[in-house]
Tab-separated table of C-alpha atoms and ligand atoms in Angstrom:
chain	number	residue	atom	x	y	z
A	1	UNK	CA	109.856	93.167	103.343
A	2	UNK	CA	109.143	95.840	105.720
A	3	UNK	CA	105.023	96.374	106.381
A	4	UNK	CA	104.571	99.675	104.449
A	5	UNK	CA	106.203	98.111	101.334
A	6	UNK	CA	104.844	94.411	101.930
A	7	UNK	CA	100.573	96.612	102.411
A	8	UNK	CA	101.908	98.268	98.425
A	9	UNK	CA	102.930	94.849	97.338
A	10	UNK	CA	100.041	92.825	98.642
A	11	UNK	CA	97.869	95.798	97.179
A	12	UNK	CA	99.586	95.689	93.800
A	13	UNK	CA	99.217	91.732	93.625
A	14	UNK	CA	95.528	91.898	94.971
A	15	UNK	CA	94.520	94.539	92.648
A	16	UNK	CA	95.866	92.500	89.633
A	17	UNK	CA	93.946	89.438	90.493
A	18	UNK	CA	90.906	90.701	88.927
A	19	UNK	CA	90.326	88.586	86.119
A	20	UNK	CA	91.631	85.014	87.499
A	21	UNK	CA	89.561	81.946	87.894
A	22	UNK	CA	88.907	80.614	91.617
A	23	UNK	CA	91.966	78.783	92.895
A	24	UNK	CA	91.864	75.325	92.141
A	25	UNK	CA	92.601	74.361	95.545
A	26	UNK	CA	90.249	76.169	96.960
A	27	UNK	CA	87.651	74.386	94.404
A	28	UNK	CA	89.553	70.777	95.449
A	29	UNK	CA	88.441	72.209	99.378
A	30	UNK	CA	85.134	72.805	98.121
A	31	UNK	CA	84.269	69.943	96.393
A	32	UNK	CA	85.672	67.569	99.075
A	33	UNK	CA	83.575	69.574	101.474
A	34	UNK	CA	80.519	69.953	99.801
A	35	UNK	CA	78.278	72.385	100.042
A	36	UNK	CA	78.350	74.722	102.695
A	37	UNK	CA	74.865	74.444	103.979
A	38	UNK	CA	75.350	77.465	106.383
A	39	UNK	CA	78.814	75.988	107.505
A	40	UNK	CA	81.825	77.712	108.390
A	41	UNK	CA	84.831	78.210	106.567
A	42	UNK	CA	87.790	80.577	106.472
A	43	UNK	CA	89.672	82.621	104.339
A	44	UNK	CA	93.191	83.095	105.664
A	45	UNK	CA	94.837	85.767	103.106
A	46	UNK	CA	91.580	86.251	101.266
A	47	UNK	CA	92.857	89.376	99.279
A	48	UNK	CA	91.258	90.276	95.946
A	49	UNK	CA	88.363	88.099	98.086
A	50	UNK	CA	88.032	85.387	95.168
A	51	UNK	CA	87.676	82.883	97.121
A	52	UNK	CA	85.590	84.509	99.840
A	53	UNK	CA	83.227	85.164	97.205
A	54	UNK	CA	83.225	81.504	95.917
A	55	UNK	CA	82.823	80.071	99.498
A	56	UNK	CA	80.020	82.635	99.681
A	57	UNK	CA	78.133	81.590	96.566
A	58	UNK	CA	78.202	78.134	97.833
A	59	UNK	CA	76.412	78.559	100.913
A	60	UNK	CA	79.083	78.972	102.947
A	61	UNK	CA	79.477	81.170	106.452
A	62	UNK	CA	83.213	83.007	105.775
A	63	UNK	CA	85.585	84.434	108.307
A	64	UNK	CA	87.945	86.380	105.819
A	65	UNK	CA	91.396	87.266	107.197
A	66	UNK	CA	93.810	89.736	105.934
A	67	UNK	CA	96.262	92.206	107.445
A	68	UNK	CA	95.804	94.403	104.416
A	69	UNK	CA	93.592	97.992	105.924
A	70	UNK	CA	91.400	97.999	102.782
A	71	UNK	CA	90.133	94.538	103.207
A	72	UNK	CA	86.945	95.159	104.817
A	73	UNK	CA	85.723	97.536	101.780
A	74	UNK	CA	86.803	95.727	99.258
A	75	UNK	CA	85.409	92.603	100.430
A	76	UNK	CA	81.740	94.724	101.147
A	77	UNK	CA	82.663	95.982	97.317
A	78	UNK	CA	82.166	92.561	96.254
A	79	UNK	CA	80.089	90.566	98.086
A	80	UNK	CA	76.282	90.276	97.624
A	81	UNK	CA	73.556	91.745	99.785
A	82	UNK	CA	72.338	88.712	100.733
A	83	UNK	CA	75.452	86.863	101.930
A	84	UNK	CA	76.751	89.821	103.660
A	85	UNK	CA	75.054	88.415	107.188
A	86	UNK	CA	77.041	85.610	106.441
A	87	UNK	CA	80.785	87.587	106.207
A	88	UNK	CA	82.963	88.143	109.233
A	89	UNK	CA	85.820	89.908	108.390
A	90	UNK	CA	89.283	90.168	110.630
A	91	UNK	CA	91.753	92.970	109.673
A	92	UNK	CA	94.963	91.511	111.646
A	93	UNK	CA	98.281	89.961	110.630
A	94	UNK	CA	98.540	86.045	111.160
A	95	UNK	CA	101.070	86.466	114.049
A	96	UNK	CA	98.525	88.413	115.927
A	97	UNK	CA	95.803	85.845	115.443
A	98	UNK	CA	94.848	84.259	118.682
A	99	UNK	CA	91.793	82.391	117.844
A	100	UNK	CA	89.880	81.713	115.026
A	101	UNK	CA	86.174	80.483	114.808
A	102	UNK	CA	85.655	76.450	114.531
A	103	UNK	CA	85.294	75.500	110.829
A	104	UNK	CA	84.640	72.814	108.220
A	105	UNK	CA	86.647	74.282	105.547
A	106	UNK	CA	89.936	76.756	106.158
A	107	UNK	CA	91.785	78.172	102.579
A	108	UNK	CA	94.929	80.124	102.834
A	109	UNK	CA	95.937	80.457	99.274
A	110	UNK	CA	99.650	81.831	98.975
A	111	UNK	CA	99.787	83.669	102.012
A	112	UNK	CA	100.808	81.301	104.963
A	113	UNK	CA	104.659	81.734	103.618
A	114	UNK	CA	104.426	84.876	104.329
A	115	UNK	CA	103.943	84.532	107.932
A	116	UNK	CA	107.922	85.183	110.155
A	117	UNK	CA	109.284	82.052	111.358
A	118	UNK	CA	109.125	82.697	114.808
A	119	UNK	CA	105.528	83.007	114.577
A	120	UNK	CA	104.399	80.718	111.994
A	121	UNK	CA	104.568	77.228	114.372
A	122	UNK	CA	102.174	79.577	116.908
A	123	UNK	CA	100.107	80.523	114.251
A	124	UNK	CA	99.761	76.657	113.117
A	125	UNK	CA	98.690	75.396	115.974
A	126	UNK	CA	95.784	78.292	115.964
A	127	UNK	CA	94.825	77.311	112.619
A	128	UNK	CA	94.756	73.761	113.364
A	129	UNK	CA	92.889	73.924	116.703
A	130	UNK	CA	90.065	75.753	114.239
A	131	UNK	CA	89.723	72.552	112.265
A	132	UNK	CA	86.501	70.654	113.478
A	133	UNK	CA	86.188	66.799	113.019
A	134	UNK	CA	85.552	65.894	109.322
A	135	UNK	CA	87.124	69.114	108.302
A	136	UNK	CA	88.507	70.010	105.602
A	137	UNK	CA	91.933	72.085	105.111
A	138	UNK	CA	94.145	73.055	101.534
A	139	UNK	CA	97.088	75.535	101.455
A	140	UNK	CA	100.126	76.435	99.781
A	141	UNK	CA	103.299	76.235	101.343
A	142	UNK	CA	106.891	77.527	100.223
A	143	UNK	CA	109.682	74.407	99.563
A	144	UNK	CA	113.107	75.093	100.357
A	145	UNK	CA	114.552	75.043	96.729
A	146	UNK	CA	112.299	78.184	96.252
A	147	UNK	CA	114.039	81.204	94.787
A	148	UNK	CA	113.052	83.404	97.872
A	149	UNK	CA	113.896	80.879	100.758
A	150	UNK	CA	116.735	82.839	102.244
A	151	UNK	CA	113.820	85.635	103.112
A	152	UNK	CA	114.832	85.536	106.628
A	153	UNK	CA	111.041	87.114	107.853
A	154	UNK	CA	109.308	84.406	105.773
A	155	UNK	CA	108.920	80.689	105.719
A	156	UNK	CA	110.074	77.464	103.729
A	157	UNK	CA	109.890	73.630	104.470
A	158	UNK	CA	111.414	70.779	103.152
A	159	UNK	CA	108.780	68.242	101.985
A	160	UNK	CA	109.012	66.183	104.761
A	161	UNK	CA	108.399	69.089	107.736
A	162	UNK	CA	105.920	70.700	105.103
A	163	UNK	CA	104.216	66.939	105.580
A	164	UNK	CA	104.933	66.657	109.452
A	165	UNK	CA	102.849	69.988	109.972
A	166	UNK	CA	99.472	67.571	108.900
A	167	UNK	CA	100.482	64.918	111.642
A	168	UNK	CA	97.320	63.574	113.043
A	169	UNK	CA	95.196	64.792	110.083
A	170	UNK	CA	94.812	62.427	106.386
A	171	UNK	CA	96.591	64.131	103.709
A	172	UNK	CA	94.109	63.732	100.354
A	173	UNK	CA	96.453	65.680	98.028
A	174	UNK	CA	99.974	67.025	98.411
A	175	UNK	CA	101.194	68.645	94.907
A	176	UNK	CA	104.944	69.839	94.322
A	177	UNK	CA	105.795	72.455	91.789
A	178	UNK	CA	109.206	72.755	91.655
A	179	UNK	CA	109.920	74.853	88.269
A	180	UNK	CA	111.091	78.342	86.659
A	181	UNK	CA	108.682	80.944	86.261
A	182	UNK	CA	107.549	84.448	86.999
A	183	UNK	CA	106.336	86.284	89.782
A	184	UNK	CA	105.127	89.921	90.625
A	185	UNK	CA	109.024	90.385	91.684
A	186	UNK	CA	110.491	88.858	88.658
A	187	UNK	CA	111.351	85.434	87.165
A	188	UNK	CA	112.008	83.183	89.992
A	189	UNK	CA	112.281	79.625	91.031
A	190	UNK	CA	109.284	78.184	92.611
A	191	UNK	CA	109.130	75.872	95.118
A	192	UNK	CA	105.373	75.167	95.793
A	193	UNK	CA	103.333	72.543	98.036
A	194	UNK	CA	99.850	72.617	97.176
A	195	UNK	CA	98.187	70.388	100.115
A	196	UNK	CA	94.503	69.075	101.400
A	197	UNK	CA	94.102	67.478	104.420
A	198	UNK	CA	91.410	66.466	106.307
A	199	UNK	CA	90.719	65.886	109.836
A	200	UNK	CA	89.368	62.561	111.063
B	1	SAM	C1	99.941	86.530	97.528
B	1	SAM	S1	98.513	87.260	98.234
B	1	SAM	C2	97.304	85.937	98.044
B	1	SAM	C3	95.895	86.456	98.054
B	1	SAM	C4	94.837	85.412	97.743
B	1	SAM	N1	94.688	84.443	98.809
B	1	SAM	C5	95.148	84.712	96.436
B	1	SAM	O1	95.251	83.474	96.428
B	1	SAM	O2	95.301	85.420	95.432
B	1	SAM	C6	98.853	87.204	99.967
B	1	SAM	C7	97.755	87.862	100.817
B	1	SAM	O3	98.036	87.548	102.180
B	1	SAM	C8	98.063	88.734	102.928
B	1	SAM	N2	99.126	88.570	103.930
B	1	SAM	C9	100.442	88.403	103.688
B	1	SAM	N3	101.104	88.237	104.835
B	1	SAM	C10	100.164	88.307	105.822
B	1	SAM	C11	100.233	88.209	107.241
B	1	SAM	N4	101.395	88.001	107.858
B	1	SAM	N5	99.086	88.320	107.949
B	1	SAM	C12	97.887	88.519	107.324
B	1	SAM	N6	97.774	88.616	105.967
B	1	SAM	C13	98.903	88.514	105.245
B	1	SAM	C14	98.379	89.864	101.956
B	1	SAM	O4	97.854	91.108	102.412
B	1	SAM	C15	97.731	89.372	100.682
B	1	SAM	O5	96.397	89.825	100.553
């Protein structure tokens, strides 16, 4: 997908998310977490800002990410006056992230596959080095039986490099979803990892 059609996609997809419940997984994060207390976490993808918000609401410090332009006003659009001092917000694209600010907590729902291949092992070892001790870390990853795995600019695992990627850290869940269904392209197969970890 080339940028000006992937910033319409990601806009079309962000601007139907409206009415959907927090992610589970970022609720699993949460609630293995606990509260925030004024800790950090981050948002990697954050787009409608659902989970942002939820992260907010439970006392958490957020450093949302998203390469969409819009992000930083329609995170401000939603986001209470009294957690704003507690938003950081980082208009970039993955592969340009160099560092990212130590956390308890990091979310990327449905947006690390969408990182280019080249990039994405650079881009892991960011995230990772991010992680503090204790820390907790849930996101989805692409299988390789997934409908859209000969995307050449976007990335797929088996389940065994999907798990390799959490060496060194305790994997608490790893969920496969491996089924028809539809997406905002069409029916397709997916080929989903839904994974926690936490670092020792
Ligand atoms: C499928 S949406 C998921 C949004 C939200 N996390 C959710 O669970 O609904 C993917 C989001 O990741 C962002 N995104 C996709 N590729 C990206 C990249 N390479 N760098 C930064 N953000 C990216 C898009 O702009 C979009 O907001």
């Amino acid at each position: 997908m080339d940028s000006l059609a992937g910033t319409k996609v990601w806009a079309d997809y962000n601007a139907a998310q409206a009415t959907r419940p927090v992610r589970s997984l970022c609720l699993d994060a949460m609630a293995l977490a606990g509260p925030g207390g004024g800790r950090q976490a981050i948002d990697l993808g954050c787009g409608a800002g659902k989970e942002t918000l939820a992260l907010l609401r439970d006392g958490w410090r957020v450093h949302a990410v998203d390469s969409l332009p819009d992000t930083r006003d329609r995170l401000l659009a939603i986001v209470p006056a009294d957690a704003d001092g507690r938003l950081s917000i980082d208009v970039r694209t993955f592969q340009e992230l160099r560092a990212l600010p130590p956390a308890d907590l990091i979310f990327a729902g449905y947006s690390l596959p969408f990182i280019h291949p080249d990039h994405f092992g650079t881009f892991w070892t960011v995230m990772l080095g991010a992680l503090g001790p204790g820390g907790v870390v849930a996101v989805n990853l692409f299988g390789d039986r997934d409908t859209w795995a000969d995307v050449p600019e976007w990335n797929f695992h088996t389940e065994d490099a999907a798990r390799r990627l959490f060496d060194g850290l305790q994997i608490l869940k790893f969920e496969v979803y491996d089924d028809d269904g539809q997406s905002f392209r069409g029916p397709k197969h997916w080929h989903i990892y839904d994974i926690v970890a936490r670092r020792p």
